XYZ file of C-alpha atoms in Angstrom:
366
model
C 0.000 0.000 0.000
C 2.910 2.270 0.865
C 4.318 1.381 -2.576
C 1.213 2.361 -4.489
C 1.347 6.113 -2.837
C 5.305 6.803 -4.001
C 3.895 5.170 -7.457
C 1.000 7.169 -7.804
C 2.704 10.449 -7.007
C 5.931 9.439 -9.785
C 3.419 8.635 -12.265
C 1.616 12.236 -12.344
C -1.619 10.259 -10.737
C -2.284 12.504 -7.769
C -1.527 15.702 -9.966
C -4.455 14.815 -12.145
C -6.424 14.232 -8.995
C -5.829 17.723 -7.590
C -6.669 19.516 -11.428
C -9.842 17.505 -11.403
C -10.423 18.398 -7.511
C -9.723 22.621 -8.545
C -11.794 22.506 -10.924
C -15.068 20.752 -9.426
C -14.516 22.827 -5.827
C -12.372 25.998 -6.927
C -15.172 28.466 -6.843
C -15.756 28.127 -3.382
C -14.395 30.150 -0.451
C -11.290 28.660 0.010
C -12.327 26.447 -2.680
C -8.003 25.572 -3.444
C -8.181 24.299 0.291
C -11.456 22.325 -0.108
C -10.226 20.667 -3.713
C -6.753 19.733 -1.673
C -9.138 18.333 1.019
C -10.718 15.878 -1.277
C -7.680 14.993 -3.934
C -5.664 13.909 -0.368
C -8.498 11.850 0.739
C -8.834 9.964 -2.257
C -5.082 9.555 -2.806
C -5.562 8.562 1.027
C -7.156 5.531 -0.513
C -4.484 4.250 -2.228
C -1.791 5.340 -0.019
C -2.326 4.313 3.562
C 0.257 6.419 4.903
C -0.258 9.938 6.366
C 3.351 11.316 6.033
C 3.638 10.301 2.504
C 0.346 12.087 1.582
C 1.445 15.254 3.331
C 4.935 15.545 1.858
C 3.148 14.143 -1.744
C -0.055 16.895 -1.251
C 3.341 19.835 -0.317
C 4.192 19.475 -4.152
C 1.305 18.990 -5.490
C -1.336 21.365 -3.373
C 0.434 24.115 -2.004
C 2.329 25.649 -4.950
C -1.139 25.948 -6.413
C -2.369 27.619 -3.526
C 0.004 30.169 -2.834
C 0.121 30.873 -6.660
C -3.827 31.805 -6.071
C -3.374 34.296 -3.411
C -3.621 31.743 -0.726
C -1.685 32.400 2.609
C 0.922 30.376 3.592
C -1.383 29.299 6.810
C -4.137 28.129 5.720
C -2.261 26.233 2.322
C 0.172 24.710 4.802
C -2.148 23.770 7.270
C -4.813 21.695 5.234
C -2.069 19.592 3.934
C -0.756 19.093 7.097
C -4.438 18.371 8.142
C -5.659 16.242 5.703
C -2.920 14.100 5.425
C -4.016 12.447 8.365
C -7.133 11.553 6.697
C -4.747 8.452 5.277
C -4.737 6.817 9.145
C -8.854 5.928 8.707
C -9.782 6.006 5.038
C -8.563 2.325 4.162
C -5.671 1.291 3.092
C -4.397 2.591 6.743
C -1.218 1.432 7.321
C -1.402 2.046 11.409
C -4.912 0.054 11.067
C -2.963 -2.312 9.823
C -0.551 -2.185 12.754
C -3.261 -1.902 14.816
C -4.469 -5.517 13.740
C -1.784 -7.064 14.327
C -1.285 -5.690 17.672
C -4.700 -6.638 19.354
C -4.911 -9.429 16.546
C -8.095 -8.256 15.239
C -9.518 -8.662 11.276
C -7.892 -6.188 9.120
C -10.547 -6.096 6.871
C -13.426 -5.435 9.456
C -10.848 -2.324 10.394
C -10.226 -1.277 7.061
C -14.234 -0.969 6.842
C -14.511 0.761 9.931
C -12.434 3.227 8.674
C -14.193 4.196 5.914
C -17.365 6.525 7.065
C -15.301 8.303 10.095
C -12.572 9.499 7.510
C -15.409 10.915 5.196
C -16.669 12.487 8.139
C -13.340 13.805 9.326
C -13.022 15.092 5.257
C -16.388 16.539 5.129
C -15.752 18.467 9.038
C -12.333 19.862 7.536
C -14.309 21.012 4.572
C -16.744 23.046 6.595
C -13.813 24.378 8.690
C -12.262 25.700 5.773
C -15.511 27.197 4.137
C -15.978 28.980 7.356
C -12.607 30.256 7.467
C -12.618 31.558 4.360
C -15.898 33.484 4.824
C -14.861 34.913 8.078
C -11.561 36.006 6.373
C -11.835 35.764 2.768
C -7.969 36.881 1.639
C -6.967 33.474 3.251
C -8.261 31.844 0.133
C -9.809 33.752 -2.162
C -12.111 31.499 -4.941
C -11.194 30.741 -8.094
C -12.805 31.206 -11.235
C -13.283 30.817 -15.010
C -13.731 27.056 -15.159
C -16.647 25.929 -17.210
C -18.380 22.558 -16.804
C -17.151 21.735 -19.631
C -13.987 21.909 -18.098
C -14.741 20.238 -15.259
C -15.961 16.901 -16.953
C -12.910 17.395 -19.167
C -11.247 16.836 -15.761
C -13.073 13.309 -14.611
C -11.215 11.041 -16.453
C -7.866 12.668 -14.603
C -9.664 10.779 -11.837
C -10.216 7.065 -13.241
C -7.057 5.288 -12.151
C -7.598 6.321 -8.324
C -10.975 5.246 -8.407
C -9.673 2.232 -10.690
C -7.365 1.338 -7.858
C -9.507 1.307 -5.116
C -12.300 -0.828 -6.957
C -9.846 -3.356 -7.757
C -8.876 -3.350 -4.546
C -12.197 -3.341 -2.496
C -13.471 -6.186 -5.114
C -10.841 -8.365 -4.675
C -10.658 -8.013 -0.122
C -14.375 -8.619 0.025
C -15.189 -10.826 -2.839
C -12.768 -13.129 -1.271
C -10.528 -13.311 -3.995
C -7.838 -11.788 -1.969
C -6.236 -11.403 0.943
C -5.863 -7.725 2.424
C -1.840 -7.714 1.811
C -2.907 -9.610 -1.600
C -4.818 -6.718 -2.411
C -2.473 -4.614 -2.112
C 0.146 -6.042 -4.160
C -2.324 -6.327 -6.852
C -3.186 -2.595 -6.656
C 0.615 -1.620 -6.331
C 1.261 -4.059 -9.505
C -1.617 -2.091 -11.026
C -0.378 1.104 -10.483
C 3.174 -0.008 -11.628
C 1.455 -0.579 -15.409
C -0.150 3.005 -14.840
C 2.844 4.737 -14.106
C 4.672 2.820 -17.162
C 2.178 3.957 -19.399
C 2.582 7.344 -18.627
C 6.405 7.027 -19.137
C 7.795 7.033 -15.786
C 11.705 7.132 -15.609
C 13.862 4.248 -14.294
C 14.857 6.902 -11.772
C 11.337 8.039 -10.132
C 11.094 3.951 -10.414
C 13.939 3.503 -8.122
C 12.945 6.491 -5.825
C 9.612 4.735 -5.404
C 10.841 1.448 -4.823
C 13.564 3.066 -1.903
C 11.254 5.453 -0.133
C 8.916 2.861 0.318
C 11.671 0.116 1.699
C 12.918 3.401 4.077
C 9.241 3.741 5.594
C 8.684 -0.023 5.352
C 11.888 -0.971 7.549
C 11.125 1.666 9.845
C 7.855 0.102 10.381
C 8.875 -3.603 10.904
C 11.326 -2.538 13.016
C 9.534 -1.008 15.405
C 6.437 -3.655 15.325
C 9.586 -6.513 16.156
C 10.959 -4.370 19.024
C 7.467 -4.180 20.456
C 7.007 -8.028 20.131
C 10.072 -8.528 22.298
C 8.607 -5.468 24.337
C 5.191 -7.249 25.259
C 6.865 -10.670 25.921
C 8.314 -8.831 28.221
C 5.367 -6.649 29.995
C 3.493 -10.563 30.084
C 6.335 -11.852 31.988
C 5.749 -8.647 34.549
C 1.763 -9.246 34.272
C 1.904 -5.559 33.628
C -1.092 -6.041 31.189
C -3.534 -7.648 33.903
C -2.523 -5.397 37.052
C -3.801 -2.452 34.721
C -7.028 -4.155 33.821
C -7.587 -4.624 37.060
C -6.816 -1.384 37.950
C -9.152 0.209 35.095
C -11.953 -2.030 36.275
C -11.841 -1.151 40.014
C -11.703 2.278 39.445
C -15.220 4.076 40.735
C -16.471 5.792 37.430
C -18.526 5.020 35.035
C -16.710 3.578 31.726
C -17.194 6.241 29.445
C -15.218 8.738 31.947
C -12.199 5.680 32.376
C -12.625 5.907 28.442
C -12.087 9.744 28.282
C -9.178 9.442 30.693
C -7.428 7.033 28.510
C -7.862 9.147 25.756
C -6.720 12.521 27.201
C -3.410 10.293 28.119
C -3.576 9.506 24.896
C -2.934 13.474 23.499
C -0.465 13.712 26.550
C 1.522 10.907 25.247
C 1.413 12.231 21.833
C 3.033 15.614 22.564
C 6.407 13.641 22.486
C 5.720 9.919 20.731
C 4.968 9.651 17.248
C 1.730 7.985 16.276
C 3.202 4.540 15.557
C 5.137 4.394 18.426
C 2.590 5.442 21.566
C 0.156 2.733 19.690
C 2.780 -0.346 19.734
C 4.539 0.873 23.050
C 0.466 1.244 24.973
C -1.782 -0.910 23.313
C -0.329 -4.320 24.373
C -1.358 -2.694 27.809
C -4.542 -0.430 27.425
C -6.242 -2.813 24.962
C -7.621 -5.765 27.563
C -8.091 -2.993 29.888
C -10.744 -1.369 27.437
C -12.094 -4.507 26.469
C -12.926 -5.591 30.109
C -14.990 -2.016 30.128
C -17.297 -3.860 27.855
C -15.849 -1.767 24.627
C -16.099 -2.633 20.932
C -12.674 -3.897 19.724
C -13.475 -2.224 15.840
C -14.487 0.851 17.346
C -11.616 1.397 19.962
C -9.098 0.755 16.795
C -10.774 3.862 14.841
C -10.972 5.976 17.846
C -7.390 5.539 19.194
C -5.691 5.572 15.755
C -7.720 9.191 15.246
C -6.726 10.479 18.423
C -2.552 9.218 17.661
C -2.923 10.823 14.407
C -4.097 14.412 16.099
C -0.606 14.014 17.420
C 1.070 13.788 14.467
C -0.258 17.687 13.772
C -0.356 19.252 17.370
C 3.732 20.360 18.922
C 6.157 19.611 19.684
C 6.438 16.622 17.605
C 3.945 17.326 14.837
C 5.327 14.807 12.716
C 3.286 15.689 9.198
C 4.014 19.514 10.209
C 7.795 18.747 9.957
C 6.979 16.952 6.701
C 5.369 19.955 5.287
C 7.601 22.303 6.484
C 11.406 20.165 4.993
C 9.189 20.033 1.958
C 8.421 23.846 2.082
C 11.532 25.156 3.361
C 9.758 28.853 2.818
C 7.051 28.035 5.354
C 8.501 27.638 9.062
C 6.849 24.990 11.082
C 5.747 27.750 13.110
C 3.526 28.698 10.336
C 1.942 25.110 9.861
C 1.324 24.707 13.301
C -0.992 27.614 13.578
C -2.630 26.656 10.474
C -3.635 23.247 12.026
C -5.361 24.936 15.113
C -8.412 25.061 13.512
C -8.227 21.248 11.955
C -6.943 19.897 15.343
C -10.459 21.596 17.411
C -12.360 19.951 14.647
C -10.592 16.143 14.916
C -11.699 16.511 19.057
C -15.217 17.110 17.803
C -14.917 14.352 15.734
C -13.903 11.880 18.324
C -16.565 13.168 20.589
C -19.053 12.418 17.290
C -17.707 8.835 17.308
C -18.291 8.773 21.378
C -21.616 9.621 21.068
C -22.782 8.055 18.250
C -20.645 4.653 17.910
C -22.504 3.317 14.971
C -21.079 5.861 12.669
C -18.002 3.047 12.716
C -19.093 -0.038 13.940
C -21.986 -0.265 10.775
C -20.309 -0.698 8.158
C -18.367 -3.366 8.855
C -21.157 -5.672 10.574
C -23.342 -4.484 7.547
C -21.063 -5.780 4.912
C -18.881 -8.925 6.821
C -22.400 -10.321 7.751
């Protein structure tokens, strides 16, 4: 899946996915913002990782938007934003890791995924409409594009969608296992990005980023194997569940506690890290409050991915800002503030109403 994001970006694919996005959303306040909103969520569905879609999105969205009259806050911070959209709509690599932590079915989390990150895309959306009205030189609308311009621009979109059918079709028809799938959909986009006449060299560049984040990702999954071996041996895992359980509150207040350690922890852990280094010990904790396995995956993996936008770690900030070397991180941080208020909203949606992620999947696995 990681493979099929470095592919996709070589081959031109997510530049035709932004013109088609401009020109469907440009005329609307902040319309540049909106259109980067919806070209990173669909390229979130064939990449799976949220740092590659905010240093692919730096390239691709933000030139565009500071070309426009955009400021360097707002352009910075919806790519910084929205690249986190990658962590729920499926392929999501952490949901992945997530799996194979608490040894759950990747393809019920995959599911689950789906609806919250349209939600999270759709609340960004309205942020940035708002925004815009309340201050409209942060991105001013942009027109002269004629529908017949616009439907010029759908076909720009077929091999994402492509992609993700093929995908989909082969994980829930059976056909395929979830790590099948995606080698299908990597091969896929391989015969894409040769067809548009990709270079040996972005071939190779592809092929090494992806080995670079890949590595990083093993390696840390194996150190946290030998980590929980340990932990069991202490019977660290079962003191805290007992601990959790005993305590006098009701379980949705334990639940909000574990959470708010949650955006504590992620102040100085990156995302993949706090989730292998706690969940070997929070997850039989939450399950003994009588919680849904599914819908603790989604709403953990959103809250570690608020992290990866709020200081001092901020990884996809960082990301945005070595692309950008114009825009300090100082700059991207404040242009998240908005995004991050929205994500908290979000999780308290998913609180309230846990069927928004737990239907889906027991719709279509049943």
């Amino acid at each position: 899946f990681i493979l099929i994001g470095f592919l996709a970006f070589h081959a031109g694919i997510t530049q035709s996915l932004f013109d088609a996005a401009r020109k469907w959303f440009g005329f609307l306040p902040g319309g540049l913002a909106v259109a980067s909103v919806f070209a990173t969520a669909g390229f979130a569905a064939v990449s799976g990782a949220s740092t590659a879609t905010a240093a692919v999105f730096s390239r691709v969205a933000i030139p565009e938007m500071l070309r426009a009259g955009y400021s360097k806050t707002i352009s910075a911070g919806v790519v910084a934003a929205a690249g986190t959209l990658a962590t729920l709509i499926p392929p999501s690599a952490i949901l992945v890791i997530y799996a194979i932590i608490v040894e759950e079915s990747v393809g019920r989390l995959l599911l689950a995924g789906f609806i919250p990150g349209m939600v999270s895309a759709l609340i960004y959306v309205g942020i940035i409409l708002v925004w815009a009205k309340i201050d409209p030189k942060v991105g001013p609308p942009i027109k002269g594009y004629t529908w017949s311009d616009r439907i010029k621009s759908v076909p720009g979109t077929f091999p994402v969608i492509s992609v993700v059918l093929i995908i989909f079709t082969a994980m829930y028809l059976g056909w395929a296992t979830p790590t099948e799938a995606g080698a299908l959909g990597a091969f896929v986009v391989f015969l894409m990005a040769l067809a548009k006449g990709m270079k040996i060299d972005a071939l190779k560049e592809s092929l090494l980023e992806t080995a670079k984040l890949t590595v990083m990702i093993f390696s840390l999954i194996w150190g946290v194997l030998i980590f929980v071996r340990f932990l069991g041996f202490a019977g660290l895992p079962e003191h805290f569940t007992n601990f959790i359980t005993s305590l006098p509150y009701e379980p949705w207040v334990v639940m909000l506690m574990i959470l708010l350690a949650y955006a504590v922890l992620g102040m100085f852990m990156d995302a993949i890290g706090m989730l292998l280094l706690t969940l070997p010990v929070v997850y039989p904790a939450v399950m003994a409050l009588g919680y849904d396995s599914i819908w603790f995956g989604i709403v953990v993996v959103k809250m570690a991915e608020v992290c990866v936008v709020t200081p001092p770690i901020g990884l996809n900030c960082f990301v945005v800002s070595a692309v950008r070397p114009d825009i300090p991180v100082s700059t991207v941080f404040r242009g998240v503030g908005p995004f991050v208020i929205a994500d908290f909203l979000t999780i308290a949606v998913f609180m309230i109403w846990p069927e928004v992620i737990t239907w889906l999947p027991q719709t279509m696995m049943n």
